[in-house]
Structure formats: structure tokens, C-alpha cells
Coordinates of C-alpha atoms and ligand atoms in Angstrom, one line a residue:
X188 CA 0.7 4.0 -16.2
X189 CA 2.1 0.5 -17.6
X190 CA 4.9 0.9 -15.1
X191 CA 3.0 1.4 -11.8
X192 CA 3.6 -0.9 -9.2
X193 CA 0.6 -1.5 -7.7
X194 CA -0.4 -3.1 -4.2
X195 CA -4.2 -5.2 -3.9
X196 CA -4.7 -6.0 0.1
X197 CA -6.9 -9.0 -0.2
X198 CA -7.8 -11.2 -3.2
X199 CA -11.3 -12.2 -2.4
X200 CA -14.8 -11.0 -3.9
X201 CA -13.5 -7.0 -4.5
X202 CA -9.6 -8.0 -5.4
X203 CA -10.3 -10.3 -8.0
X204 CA -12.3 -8.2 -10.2
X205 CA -10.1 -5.3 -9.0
X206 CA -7.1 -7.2 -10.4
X207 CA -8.4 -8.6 -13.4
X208 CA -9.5 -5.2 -14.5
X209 CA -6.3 -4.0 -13.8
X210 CA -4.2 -6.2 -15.8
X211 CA -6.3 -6.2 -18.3
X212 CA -6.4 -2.5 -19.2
X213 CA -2.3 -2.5 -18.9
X214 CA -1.5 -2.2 -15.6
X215 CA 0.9 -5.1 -14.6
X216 CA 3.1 -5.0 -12.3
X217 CA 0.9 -6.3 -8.9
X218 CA 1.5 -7.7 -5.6
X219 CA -1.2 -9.7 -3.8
X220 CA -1.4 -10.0 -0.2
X221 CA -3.8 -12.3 1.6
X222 CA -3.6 -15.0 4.1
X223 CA -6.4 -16.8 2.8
X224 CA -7.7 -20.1 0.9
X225 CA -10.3 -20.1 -1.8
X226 CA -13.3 -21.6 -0.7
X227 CA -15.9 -22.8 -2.6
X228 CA -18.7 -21.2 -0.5
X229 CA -16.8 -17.9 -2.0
X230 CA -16.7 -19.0 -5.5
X231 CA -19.3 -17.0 -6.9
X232 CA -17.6 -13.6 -5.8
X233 CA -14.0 -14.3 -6.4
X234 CA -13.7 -14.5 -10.1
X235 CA -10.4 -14.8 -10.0
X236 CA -10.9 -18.8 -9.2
X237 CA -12.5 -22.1 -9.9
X238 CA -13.0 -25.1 -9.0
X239 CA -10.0 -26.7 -9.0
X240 CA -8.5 -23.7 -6.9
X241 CA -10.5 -24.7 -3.8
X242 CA -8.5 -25.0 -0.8
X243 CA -5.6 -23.8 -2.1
X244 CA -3.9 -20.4 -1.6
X245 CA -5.4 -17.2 -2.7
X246 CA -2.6 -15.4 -3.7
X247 CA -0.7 -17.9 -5.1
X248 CA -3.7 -19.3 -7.5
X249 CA -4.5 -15.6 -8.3
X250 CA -0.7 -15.0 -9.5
X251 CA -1.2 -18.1 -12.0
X252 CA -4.6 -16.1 -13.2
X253 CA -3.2 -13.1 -13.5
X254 CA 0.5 -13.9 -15.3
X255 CA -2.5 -15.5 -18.2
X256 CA -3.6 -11.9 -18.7
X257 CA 0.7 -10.6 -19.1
X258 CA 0.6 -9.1 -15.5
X259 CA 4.0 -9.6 -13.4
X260 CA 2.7 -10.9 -9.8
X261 CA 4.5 -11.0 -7.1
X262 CA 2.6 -12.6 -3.6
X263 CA 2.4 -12.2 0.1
X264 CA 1.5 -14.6 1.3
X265 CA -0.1 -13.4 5.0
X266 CA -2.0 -10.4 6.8
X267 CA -0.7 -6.5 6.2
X268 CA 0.4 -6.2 10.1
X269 CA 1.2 -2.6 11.5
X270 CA 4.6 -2.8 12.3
X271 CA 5.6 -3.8 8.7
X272 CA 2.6 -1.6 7.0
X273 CA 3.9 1.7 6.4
X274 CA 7.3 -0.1 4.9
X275 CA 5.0 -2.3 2.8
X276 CA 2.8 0.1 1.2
X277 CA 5.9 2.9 0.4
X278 CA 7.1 0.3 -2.1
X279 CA 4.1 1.0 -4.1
X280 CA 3.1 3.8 -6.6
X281 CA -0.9 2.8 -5.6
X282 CA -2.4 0.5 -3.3
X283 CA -6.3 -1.0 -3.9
X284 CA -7.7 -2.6 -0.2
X285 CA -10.6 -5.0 -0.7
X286 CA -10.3 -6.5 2.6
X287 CA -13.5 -7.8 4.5
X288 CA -12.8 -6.6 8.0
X289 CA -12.8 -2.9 9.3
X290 CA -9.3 -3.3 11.3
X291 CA -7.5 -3.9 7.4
X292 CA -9.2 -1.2 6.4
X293 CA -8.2 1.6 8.8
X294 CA -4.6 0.3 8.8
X295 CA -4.2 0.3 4.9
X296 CA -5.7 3.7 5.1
X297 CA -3.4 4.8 8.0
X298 CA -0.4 3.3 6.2
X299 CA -1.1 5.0 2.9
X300 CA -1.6 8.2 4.6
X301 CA 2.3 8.2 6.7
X302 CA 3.8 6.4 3.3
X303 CA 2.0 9.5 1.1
X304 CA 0.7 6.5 -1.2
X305 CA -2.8 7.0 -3.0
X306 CA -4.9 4.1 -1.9
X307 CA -8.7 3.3 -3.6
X308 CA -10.9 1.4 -0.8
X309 CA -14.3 -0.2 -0.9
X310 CA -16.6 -2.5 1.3
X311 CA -19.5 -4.0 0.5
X312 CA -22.9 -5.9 2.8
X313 CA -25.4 -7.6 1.0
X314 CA -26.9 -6.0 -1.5
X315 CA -24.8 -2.2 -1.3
X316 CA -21.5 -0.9 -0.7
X317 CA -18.8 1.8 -1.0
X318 CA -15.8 2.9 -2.4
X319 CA -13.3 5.9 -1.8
X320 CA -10.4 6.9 -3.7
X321 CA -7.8 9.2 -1.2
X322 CA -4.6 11.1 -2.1
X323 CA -2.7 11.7 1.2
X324 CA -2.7 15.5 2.2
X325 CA -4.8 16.4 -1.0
X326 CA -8.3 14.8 -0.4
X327 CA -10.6 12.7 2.2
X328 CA -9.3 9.7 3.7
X329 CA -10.9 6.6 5.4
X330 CA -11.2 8.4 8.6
X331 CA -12.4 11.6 7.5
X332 CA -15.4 9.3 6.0
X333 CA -15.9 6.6 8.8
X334 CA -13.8 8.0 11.7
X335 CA -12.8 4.7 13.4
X336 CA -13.3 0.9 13.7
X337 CA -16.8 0.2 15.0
X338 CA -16.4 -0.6 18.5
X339 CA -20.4 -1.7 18.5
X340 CA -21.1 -5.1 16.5
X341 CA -21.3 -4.7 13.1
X342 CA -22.0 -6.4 10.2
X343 CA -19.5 -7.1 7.9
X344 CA -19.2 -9.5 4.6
X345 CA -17.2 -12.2 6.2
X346 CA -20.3 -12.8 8.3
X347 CA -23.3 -11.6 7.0
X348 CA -22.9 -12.3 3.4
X349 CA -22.2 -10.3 0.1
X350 CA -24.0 -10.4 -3.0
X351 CA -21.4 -11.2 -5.9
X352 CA -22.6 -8.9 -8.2
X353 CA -22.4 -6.0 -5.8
X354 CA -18.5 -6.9 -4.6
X355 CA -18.0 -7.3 -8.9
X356 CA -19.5 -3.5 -9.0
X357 CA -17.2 -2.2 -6.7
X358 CA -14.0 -4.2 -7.4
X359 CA -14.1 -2.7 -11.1
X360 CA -15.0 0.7 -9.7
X361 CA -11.8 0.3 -7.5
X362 CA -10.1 -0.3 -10.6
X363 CA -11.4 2.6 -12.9
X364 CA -10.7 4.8 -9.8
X365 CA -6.8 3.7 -9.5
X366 CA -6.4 3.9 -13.6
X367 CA -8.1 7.4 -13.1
X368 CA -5.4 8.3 -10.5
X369 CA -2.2 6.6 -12.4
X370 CA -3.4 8.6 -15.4
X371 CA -3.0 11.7 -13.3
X372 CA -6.8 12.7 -12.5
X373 CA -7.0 14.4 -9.3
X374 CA -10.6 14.6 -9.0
X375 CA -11.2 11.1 -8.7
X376 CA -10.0 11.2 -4.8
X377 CA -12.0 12.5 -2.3
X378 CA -15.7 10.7 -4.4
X379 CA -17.5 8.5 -2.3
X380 CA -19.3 6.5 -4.0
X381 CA -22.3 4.4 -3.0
X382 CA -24.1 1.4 -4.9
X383 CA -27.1 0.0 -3.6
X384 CA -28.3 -2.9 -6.1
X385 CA -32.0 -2.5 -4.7
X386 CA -32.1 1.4 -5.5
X387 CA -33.9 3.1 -7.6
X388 CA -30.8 5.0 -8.3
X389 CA -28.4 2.6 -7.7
X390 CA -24.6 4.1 -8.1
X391 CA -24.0 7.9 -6.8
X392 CA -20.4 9.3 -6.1
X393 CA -20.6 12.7 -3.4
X394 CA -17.4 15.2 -2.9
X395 CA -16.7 14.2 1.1
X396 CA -14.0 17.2 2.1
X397 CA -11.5 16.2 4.4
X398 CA -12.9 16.3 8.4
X399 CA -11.6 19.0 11.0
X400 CA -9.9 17.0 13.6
X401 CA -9.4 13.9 11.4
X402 CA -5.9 12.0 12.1
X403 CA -4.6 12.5 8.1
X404 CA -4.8 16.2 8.7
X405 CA -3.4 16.8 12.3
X406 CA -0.8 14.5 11.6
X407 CA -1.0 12.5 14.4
X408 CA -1.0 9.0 13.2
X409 CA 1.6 7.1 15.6
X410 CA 4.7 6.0 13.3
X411 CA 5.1 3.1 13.8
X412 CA 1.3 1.8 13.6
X413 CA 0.6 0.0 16.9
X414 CA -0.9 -3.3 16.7
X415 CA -3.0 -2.5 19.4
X416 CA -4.8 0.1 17.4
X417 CA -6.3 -2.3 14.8
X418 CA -7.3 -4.8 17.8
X419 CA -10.9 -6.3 16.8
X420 CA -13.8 -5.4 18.9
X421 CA -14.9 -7.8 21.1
X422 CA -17.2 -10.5 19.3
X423 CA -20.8 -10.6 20.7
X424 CA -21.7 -13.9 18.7
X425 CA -22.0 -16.9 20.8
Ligands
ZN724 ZN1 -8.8 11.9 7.2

């Protein structure tokens, strides 16, 4: 497991616990990609950072972290695009998406799933959120689960807020999921799990089988990704 090459898209509130978990329980060798500065309005999620990391780049402040805790970093700095996704991802023995926007999500997903790369994912609103571990071919993927990017306006954390705690939840469940998948565990794809803070019963994982119809099992996922596929839906704000 020590030798898995391991892929985190996005090094924001569910990446940097992802990571840090990650390295610390032996798995070093990771590549960060994320376009982003660390903002102090984000500080309290991304534990990865401080202070004196504001306005600087992500990935770049995260490697520094991260080499402190033995891991091996390598950085890309930028956005996982389609027509370089499917190359990007095949380099990889497991790749852990913490991104905050639904068009990252389905092409990570999509790219793991032509690549044959296991891929853990979460997301995260507020006070709850989910995650999904998927081995391509063998279990549940993104789509199965979610079927496409909302075309409708919907929230996401990039605009209506995240509670730290919740993203630090899921981050580390990302990261027991991937170690439970390096290690050879099978069972841990195809778990949804929810946590909702506020809940009586906060955390629950559910066996989602893969969906008649879905892209991953009729195989037809356009190779190469087009970027039109991912395009945003049109913003509603004013
Ligand atoms: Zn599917």
C-alpha cells in the first residue's frame, strides 16, 4: 500500500484532511491538483493551511505540508480538463475527488471509469454530505448514484457554505475508504455513505448496486471526454 501513487482532485476543505490522513497512515506518494489560492475565509476547513499560506497556491503550500509528514508530492497546478482526464487519472493506482463543483465531479468519475482507476468521492452542504467509493466495472459509480450534473440551480459549497467539521468527517472517511481499497477490500466500493451532523443518527453507509442504463455499464462514455459535457449550468444568481 506504501507504494500507491495516489491522485487528490482539489486540496480544499475535503483534500486536506483527505491528504493528511493519507500520509499519515503510510500512504505517500500523492499528486495534488487544484487551481486555487487559500483563502482565509476557507481557513477553518482546509487544515492543511494557515495563516501565513493566505493567498498563496493551494497545491504548492499543501506539498510543503505534506513533505513534513514524509509524503512525496508532486503538484498540478490547474483544473482536471477532459481532454487530458482520462491520460491524467491512468497514471494513478487511486484517485480521491474533493472538488466543490458537480462538473469535477462527474468528469473525475467518468475518467476513472474509461482509465479502470478506483476513485473515492464525496461532497458536502452545510451541515451533511456524502461519500462513494467505486471500482470501475465491479461496483456503483457517480452516475449510477446521481445520474448527471444538475441542470436546475443547486446549491453547492462554493456558494452556500460548508460546515468544517462536516467536510473534516468526510475527507477522513475518503481516506479510510481509499486505504480500505489499497489494502485490497472490495466491499468498501459501491457504500454510500451519508453524514448529517444534525441527525439523530448521524453517519449511515447503504449498498447502491450499479443502475440499468447507467453510462459505466453500457460503456458508452465518449473517449475522449468532451469539454462540452462538463459545461456548467447556466447561473440563475444575479
Ligand atoms: Zn454508473
Amino acid at each position: 500500500m506504501s507504494d500507491a501513487r495516489v491522485l487528490l482532485v482539489g486540496a480544499g476543505g475535503l483534500g486536506s484532511p483527505a491528504a493528511l490522513v493519507l500520509a499519515r497512515s503510510g500512504v505517500r506518494r500523492l499528486t495534488l491538483i487544484d487551481d486555487d489560492q487559500v483563502d482565509l475565509s476557507n481557513l477553518h476547513r482546509q487544515v492543511l493551511y494557515d495563516d501565513g499560506d493566505v493567498g498563496h497556491s493551494k497545491v504548492h503550500r499543501a506539498a510543503k505540508r505534506l513533505e513534513r509528514e514524509g509524503a512525496t508530492v508532486e503538484v498540478i497546478e490547474g483544473r482536471l480538463l477532459p481532454p487530458i482526464a482520462v491520460d491524467l487519472v491512468g497514471r494513478f493506482d487511486l484517485v480521491i475527488e474533493g472538488a466543490d463543483n458537480f462538473a469535477t465531479k462527474f468528469l473525475t468519475s467518468d475518467a476513472c471509469q474509461l482509465a479502470g482507476v478506483p476513485v473515492v468521492q464525496a461532497g458536502a452542504v452545510r451541515w451533511a454530505g456524502w461519500a462513494l467509493a467505486s471500482l470501475p466495472g465491479r461496483s456503483a459509480c457517480l452516475r449510477c448514484v446521481f445520474e448527471d450534473i444538475p441542470r436546475d440551480r443547486v446549491e453547492t459549497c462554493a456558494v452556500a457554505g460548508v460546515v468544517g467539521a462536516v467536510v473534516g468527517v468526510l475527507g477522513a472517511l475518503e481516506a479510510a475508504l481509499a486505504i480500505r481499497l489499497l489494502h485490497g477490500d472490495e466491499t468498501a466500493a459501491g457504500e454510500l455513505w451519508s453524514y448529517r451532523a444534525l441527525a439523530a443518527h448521524p453517519l449511515r453507509a447503504s449498498r447502491v448496486r450499479p443502475r440499468a442504463g447507467c453510462s459505466c455499464r453500457e460503456r458508452t462514455l465518449p473517449d475522449p471526454l468532451t469539454v462540452e459535457r462538463y459545461a456548467p449550468p447556466p447561473c440563475t444568481n444575479p
